[in-house]
XYZ file of N, CA, C and O in Angstrom:
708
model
N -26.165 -12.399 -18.322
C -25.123 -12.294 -17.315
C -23.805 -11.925 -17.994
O -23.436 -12.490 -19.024
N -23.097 -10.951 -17.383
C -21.886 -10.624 -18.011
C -20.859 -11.318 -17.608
O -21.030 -11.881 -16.527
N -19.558 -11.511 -18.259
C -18.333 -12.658 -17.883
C -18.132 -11.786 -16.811
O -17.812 -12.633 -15.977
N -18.071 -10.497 -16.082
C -17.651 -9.853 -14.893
C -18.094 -10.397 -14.486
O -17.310 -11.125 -13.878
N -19.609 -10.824 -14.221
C -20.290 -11.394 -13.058
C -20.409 -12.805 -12.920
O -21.231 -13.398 -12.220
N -19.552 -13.281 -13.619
C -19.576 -15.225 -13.527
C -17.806 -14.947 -12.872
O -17.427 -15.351 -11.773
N -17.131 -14.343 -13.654
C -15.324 -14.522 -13.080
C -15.277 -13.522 -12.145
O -15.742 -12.409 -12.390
N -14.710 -13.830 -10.991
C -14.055 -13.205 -10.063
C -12.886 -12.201 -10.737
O -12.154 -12.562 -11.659
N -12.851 -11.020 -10.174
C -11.379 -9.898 -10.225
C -10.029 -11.000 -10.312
O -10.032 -11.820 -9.394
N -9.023 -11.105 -11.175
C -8.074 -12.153 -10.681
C -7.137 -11.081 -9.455
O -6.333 -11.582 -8.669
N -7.431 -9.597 -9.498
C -6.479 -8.726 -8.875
C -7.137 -9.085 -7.309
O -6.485 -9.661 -6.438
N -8.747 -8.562 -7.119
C -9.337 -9.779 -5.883
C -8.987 -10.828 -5.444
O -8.951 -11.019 -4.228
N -8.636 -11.781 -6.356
C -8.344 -13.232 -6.085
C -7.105 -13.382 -5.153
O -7.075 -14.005 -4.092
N -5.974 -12.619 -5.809
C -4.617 -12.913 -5.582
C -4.473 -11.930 -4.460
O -3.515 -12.130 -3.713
N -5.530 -10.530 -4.110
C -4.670 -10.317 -3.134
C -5.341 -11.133 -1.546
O -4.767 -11.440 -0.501
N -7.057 -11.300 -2.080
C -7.346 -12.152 -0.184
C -6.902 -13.354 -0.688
O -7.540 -14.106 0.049
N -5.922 -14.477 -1.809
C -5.567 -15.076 -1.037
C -3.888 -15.007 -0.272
O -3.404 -15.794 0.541
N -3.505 -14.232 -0.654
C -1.999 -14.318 0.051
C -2.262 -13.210 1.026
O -1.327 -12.825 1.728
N -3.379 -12.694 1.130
C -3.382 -11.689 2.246
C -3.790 -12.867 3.761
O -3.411 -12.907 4.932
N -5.032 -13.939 2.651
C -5.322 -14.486 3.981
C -3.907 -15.455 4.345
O -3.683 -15.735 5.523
N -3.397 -15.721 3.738
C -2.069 -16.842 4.017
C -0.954 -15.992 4.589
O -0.195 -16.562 5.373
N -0.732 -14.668 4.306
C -0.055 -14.361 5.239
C 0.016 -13.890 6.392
O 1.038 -13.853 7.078
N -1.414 -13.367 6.792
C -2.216 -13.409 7.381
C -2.320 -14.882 8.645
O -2.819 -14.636 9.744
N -1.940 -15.961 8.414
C -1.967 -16.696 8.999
C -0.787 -17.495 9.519
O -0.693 -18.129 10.570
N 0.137 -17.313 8.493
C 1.452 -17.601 8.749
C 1.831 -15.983 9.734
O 2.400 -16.264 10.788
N 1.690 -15.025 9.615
C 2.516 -14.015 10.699
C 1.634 -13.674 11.863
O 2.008 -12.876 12.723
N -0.009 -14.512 11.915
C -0.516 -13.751 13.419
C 0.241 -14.031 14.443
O 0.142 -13.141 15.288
N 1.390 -15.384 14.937
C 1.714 -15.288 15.897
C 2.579 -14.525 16.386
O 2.817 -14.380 17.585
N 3.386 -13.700 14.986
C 4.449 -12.605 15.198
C 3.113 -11.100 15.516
O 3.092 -10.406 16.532
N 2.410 -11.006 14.631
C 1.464 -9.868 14.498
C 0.736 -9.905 16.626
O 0.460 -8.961 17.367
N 0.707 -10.816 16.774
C 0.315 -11.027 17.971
C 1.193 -10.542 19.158
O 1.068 -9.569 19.903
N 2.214 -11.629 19.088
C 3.352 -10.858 19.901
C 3.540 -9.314 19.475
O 3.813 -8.491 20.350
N 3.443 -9.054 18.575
C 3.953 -7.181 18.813
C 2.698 -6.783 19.101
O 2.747 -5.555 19.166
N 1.315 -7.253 19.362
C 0.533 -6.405 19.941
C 0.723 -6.648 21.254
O 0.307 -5.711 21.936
N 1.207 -7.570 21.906
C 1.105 -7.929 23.642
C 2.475 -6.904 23.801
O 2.575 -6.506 24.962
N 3.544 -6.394 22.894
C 4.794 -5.942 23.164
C 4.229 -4.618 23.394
O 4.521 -4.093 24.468
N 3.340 -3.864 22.447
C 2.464 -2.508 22.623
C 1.984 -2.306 23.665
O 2.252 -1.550 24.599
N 1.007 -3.260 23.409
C 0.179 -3.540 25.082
C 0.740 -3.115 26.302
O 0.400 -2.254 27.114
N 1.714 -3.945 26.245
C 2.456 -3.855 27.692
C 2.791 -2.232 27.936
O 2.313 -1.677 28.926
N 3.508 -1.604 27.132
C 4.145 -0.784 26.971
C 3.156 1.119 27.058
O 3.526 2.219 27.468
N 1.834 0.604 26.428
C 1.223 1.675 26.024
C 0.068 2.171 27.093
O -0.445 1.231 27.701
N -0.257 3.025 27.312
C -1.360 2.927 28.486
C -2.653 2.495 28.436
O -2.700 2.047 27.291
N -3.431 2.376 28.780
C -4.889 1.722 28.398
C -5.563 2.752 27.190
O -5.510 3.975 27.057
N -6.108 1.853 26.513
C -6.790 2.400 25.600
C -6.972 1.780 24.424
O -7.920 2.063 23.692
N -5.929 0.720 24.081
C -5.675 -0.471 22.992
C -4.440 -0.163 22.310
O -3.649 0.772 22.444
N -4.466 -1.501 21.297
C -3.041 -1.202 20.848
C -2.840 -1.022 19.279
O -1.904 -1.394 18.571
N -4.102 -0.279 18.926
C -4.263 -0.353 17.354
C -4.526 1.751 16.789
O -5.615 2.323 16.728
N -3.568 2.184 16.582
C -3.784 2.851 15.622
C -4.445 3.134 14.710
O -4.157 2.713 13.590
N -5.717 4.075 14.969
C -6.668 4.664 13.904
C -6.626 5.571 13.219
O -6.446 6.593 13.880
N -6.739 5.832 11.650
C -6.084 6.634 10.808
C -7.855 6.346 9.831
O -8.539 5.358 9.564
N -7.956 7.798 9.589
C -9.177 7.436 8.515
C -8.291 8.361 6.984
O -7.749 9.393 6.589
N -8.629 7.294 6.732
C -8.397 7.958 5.028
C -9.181 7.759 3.891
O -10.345 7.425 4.112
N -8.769 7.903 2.517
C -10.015 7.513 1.575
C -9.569 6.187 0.688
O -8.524 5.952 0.081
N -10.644 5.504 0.838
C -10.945 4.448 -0.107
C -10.974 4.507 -0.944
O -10.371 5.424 -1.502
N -11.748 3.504 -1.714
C -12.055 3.184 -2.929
C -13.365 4.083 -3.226
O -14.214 4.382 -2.386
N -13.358 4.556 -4.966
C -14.672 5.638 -5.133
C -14.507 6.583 -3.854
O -15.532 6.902 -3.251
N -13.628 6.910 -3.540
C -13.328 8.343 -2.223
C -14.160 7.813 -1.081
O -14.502 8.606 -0.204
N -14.436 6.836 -1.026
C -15.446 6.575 0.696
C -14.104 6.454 1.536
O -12.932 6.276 1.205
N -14.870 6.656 2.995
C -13.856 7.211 4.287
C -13.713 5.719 4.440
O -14.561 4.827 4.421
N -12.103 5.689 4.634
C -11.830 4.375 5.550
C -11.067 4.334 6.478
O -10.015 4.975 6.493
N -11.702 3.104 7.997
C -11.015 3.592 9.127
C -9.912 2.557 8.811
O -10.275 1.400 8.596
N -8.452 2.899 8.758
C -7.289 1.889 9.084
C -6.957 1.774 10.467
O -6.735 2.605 11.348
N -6.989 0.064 10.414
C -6.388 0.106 12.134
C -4.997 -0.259 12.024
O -4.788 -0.169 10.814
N -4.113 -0.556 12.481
C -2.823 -1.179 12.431
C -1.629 -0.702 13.451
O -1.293 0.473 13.598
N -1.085 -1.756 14.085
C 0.060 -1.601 14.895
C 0.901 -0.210 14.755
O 1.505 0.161 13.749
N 0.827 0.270 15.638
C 1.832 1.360 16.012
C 3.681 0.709 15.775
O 4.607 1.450 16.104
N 3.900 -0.404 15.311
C 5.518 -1.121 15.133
C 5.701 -1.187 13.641
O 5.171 -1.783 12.704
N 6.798 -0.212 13.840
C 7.086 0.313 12.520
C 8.577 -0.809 11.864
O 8.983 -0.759 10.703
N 9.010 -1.500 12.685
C 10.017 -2.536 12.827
C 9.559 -3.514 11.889
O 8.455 -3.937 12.232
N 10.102 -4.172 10.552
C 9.814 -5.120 9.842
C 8.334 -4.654 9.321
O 7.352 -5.295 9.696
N 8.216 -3.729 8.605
C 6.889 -3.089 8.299
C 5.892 -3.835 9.128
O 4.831 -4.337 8.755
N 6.363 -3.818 10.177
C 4.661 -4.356 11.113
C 3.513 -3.892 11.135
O 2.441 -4.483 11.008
N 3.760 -2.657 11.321
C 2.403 -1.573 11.113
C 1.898 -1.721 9.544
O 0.680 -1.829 9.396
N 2.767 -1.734 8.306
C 1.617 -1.927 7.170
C 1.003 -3.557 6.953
O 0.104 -3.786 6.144
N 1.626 -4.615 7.790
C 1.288 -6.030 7.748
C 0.622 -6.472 9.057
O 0.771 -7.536 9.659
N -0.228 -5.304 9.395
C -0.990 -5.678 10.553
C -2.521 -5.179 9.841
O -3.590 -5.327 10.433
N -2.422 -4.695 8.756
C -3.197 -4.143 7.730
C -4.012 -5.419 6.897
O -5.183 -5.328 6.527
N -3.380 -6.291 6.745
C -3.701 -7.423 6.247
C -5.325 -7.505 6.172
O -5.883 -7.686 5.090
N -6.118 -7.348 7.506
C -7.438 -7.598 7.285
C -8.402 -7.195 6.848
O -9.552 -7.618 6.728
N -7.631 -5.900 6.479
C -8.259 -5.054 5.439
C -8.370 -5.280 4.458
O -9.490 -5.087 3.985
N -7.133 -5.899 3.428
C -7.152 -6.483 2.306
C -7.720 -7.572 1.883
O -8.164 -7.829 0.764
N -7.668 -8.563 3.373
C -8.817 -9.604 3.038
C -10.339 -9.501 2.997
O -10.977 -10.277 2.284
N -11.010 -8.468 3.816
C -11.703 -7.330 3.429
C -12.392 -7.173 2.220
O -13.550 -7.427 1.890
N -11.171 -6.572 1.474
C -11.557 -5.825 0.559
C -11.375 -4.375 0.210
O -11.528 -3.729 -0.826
N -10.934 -4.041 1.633
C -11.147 -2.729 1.586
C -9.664 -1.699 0.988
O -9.660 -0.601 0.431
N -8.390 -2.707 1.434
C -7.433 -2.503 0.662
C -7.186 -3.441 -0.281
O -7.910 -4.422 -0.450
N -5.720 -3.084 -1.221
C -5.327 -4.203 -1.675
C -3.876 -4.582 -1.493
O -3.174 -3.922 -0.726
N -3.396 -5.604 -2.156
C -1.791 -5.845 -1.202
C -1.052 -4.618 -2.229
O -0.382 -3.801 -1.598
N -1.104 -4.446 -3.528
C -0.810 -3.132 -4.649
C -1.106 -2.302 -5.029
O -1.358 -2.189 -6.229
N -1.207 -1.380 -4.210
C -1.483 0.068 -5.253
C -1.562 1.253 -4.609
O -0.798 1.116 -3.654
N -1.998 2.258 -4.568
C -1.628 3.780 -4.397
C -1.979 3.788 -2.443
O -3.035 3.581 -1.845
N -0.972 4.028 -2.063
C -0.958 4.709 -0.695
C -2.358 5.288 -0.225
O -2.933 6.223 -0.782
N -2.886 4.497 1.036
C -4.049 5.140 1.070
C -4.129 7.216 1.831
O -3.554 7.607 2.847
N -4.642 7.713 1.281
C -4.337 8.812 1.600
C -4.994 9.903 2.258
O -5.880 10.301 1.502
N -4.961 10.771 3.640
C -6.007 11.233 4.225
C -7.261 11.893 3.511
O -7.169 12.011 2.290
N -8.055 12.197 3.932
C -8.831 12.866 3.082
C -9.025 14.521 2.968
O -9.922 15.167 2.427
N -8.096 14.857 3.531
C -7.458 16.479 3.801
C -6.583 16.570 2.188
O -6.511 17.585 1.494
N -6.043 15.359 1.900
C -5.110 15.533 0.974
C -5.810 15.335 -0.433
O -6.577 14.479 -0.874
N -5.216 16.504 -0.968
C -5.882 17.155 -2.426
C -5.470 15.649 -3.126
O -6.408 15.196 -3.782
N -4.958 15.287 -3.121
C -4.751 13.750 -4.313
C -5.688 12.428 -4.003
O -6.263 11.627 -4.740
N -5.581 12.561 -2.643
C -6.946 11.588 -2.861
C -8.222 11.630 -2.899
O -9.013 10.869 -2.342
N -8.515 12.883 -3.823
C -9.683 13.106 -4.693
C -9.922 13.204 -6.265
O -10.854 13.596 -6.966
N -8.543 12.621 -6.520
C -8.324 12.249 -8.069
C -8.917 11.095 -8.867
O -8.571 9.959 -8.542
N -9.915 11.284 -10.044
C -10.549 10.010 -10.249
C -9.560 9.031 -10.253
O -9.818 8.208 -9.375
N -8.639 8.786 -10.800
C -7.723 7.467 -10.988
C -7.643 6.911 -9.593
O -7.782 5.717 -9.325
N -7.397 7.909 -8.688
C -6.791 7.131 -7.955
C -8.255 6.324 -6.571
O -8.257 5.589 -5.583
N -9.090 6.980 -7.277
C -10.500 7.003 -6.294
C -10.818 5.282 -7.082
O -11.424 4.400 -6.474
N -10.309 5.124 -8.386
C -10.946 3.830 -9.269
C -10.497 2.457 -8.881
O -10.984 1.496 -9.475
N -9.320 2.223 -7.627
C -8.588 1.543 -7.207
C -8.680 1.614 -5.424
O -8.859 2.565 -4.664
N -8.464 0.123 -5.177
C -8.308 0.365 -3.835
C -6.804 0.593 -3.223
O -5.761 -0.047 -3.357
N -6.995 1.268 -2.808
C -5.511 1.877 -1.518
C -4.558 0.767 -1.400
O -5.265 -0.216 -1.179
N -3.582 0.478 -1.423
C -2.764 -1.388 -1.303
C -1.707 -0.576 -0.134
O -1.396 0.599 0.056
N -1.387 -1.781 0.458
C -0.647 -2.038 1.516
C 1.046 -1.213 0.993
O 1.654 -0.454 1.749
N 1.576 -1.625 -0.536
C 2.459 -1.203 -1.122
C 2.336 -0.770 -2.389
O 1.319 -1.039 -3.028
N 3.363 -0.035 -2.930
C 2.782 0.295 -4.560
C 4.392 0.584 -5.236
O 5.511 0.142 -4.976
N 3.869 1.523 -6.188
C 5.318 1.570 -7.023
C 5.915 2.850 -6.265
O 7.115 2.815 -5.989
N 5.149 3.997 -5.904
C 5.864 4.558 -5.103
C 6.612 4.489 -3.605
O 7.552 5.056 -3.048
N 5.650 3.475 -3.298
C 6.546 3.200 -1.906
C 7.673 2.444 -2.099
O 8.698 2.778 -1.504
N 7.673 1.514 -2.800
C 8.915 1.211 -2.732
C 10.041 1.065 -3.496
O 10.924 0.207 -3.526
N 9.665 2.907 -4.612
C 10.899 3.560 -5.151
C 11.259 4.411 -4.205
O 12.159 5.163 -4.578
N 10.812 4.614 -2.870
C 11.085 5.819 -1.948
C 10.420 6.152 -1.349
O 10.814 6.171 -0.183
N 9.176 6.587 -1.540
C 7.803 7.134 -1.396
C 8.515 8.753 -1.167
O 8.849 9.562 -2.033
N 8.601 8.869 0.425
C 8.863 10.324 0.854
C 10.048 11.425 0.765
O 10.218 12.618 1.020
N 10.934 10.061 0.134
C 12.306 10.516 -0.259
C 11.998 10.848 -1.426
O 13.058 11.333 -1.823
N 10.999 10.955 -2.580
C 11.342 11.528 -3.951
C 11.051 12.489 -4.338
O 10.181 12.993 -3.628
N 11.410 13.257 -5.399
C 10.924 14.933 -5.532
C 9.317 14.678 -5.063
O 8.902 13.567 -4.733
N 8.483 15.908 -5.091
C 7.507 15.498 -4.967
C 6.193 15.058 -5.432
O 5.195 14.496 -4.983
N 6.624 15.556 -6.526
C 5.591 14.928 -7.623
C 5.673 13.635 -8.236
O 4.941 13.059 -9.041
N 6.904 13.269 -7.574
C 7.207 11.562 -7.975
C 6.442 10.471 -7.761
O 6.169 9.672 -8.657
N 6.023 10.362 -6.486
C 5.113 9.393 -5.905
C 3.910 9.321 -6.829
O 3.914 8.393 -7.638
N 2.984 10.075 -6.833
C 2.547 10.297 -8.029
C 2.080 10.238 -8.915
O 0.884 10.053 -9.141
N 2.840 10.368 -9.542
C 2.883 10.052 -11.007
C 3.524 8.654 -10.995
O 3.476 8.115 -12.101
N 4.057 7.997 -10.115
C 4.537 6.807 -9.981
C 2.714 5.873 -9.902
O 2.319 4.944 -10.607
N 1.987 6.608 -8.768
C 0.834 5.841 -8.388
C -0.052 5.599 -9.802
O -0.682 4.597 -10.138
N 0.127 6.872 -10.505
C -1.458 7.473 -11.403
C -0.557 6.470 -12.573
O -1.302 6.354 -13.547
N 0.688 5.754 -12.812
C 0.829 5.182 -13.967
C 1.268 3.710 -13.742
O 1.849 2.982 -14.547
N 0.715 3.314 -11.989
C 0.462 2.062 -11.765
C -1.109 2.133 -12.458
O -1.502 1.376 -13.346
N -1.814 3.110 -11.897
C -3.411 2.404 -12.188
C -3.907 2.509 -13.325
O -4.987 1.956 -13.535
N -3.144 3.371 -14.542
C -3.585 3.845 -15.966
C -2.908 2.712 -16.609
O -3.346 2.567 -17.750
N -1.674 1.542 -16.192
C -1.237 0.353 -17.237
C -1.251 -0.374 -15.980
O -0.322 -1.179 -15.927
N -1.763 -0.364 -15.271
C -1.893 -2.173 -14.670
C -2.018 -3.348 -14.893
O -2.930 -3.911 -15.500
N -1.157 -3.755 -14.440
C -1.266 -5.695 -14.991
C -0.583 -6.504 -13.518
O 0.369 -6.304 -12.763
N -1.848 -7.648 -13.668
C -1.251 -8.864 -12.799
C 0.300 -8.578 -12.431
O 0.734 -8.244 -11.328
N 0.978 -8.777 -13.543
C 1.814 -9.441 -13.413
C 2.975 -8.170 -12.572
O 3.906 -8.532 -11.853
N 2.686 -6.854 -12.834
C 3.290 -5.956 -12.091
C 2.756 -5.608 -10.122
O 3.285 -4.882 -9.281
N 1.659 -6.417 -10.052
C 1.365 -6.907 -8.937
C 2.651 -8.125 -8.213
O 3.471 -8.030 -7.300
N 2.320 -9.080 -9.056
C 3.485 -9.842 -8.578
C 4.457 -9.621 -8.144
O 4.847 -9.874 -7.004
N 5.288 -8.838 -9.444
C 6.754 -7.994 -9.356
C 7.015 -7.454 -7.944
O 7.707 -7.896 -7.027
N 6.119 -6.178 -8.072
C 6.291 -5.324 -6.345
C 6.189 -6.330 -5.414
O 7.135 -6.499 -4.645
N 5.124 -7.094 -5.336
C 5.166 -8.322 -4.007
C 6.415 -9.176 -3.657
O 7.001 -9.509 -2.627
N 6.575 -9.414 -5.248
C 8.645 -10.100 -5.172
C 9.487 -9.419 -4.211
O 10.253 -9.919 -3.388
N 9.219 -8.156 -4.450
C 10.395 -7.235 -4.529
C 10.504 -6.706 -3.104
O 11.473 -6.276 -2.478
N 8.927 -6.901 -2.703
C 8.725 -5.763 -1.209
C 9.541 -6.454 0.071
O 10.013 -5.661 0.887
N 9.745 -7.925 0.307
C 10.385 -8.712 1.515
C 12.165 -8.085 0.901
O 12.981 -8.181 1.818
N 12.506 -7.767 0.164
C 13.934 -6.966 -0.150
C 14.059 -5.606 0.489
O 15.052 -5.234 1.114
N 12.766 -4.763 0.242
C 12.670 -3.522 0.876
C 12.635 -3.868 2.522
O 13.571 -3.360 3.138
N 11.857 -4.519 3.179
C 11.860 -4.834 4.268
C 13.206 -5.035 4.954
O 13.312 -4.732 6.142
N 14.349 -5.581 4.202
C 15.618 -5.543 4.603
C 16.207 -4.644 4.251
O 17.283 -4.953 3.740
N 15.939 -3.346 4.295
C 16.408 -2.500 3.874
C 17.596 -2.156 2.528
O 18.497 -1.330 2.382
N 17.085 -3.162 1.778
C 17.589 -3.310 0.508
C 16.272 -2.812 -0.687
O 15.044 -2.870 -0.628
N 17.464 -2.205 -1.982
C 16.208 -1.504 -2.967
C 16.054 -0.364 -2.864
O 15.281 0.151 -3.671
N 16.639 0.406 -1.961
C 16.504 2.133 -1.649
C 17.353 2.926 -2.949
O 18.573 2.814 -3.072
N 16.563 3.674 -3.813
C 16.809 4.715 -4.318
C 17.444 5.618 -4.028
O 16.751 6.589 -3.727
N 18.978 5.847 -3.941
C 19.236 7.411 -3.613
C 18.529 8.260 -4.619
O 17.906 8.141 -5.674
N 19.042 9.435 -3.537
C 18.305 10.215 -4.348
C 18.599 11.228 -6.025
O 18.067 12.173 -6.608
N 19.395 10.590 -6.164
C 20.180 10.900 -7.912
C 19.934 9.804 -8.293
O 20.159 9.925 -9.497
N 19.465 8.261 -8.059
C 19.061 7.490 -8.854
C 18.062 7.555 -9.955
O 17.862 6.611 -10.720
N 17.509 8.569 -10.007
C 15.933 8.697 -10.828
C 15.775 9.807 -11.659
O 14.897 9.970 -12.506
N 17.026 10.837 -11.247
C 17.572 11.739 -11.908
C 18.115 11.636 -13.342
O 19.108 10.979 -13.654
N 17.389 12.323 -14.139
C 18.140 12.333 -15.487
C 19.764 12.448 -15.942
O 20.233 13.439 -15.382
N 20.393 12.025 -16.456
C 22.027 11.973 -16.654
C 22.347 13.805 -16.908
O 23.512 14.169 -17.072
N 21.273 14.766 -16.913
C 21.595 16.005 -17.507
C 20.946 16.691 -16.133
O 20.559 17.833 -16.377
N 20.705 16.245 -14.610
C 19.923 16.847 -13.841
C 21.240 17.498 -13.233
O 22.344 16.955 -13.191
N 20.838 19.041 -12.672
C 22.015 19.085 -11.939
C 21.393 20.219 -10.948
O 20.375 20.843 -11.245
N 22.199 20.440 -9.598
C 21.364 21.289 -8.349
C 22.069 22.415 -8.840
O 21.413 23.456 -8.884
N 23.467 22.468 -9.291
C 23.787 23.490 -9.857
C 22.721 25.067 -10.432
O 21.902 24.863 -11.328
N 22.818 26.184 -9.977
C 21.628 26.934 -10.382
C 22.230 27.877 -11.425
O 21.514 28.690 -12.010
């Protein structure tokens, strides 16, 4: 028997359990904004389906709130991560139209709720930023840079932590042509 198969992932561990705890501490908010949809939306339900790619490139269906208010829509995601199927860190899950999420690195990891590119900007950065932001979360990963982003992400939520966009810019960058 190999130590993989006696120890649990600690990256597994840590994200179903604060996925399931938060998860339980916000269904009654996660709830109310689905009865707020509900009300509002015409029959048909109140969950947003998005297929994109997983882990090892398999198709995955995301469901999650259409309330983009207090990242509701990526923390309605939660049950995915408890799942398995996401995780609370790492590369944006991404359609499967899109040429990057057929990159081994990023196929070797599951999709997370947040990562290093989302919340240096994500869509605000040149474009090769995101990136190379994702592909050098999953090539030096560590616990403990899991943690960090999780610290950091209830700051982004208050719209604090935003990158302009000359923040990331070299001291010698200039639009000047």
């Amino acid at each position: 028997m190999h130590d993989a198969d006696r120890f649990p992932d600690p990256k597994r561990v840590l994200d179903a359990t604060v996925a399931a705890v938060l998860l339980a501490v916000l269904s009654p908010l996660l709830a109310a904004a689905a009865l707020a949809v509900a009300a509002r939306r015409p029959a048909g339900g109140v969950w947003v389906r998005e297929i994109r790619t997983g882990r090892h490139g398999r198709p995955l269906t995301l469901r999650s709130l259409p309330v983009r208010r207090l990242h509701l829509d990526a923390l309605s995601r939660l049950p995915h991560v408890v799942r398995g199927e996401l995780a609370l860190v790492g590369p944006a899950p991404l359609p499967p139209e899109d040429p990057a999420a057929h990159l081994p690195w990023r196929q070797s990891v599951r999709p997370g709720l947040t990562g290093p590119a989302q919340q240096a900007g994500g869509s605000e950065l040149p474009w090769d930023e995101p990136l190379l932001l994702d592909q050098d979360y999953v090539e030096h990963h560590r616990l403990t840079a899991d943690v960090a982003l999780l610290l950091r992400a209830p700051r982004r939520v208050r719209g604090q932590g935003r990158l302009s966009d000359a923040d990331h810019r070299t001291p010698a960058y200039s639009t000047a042509g």
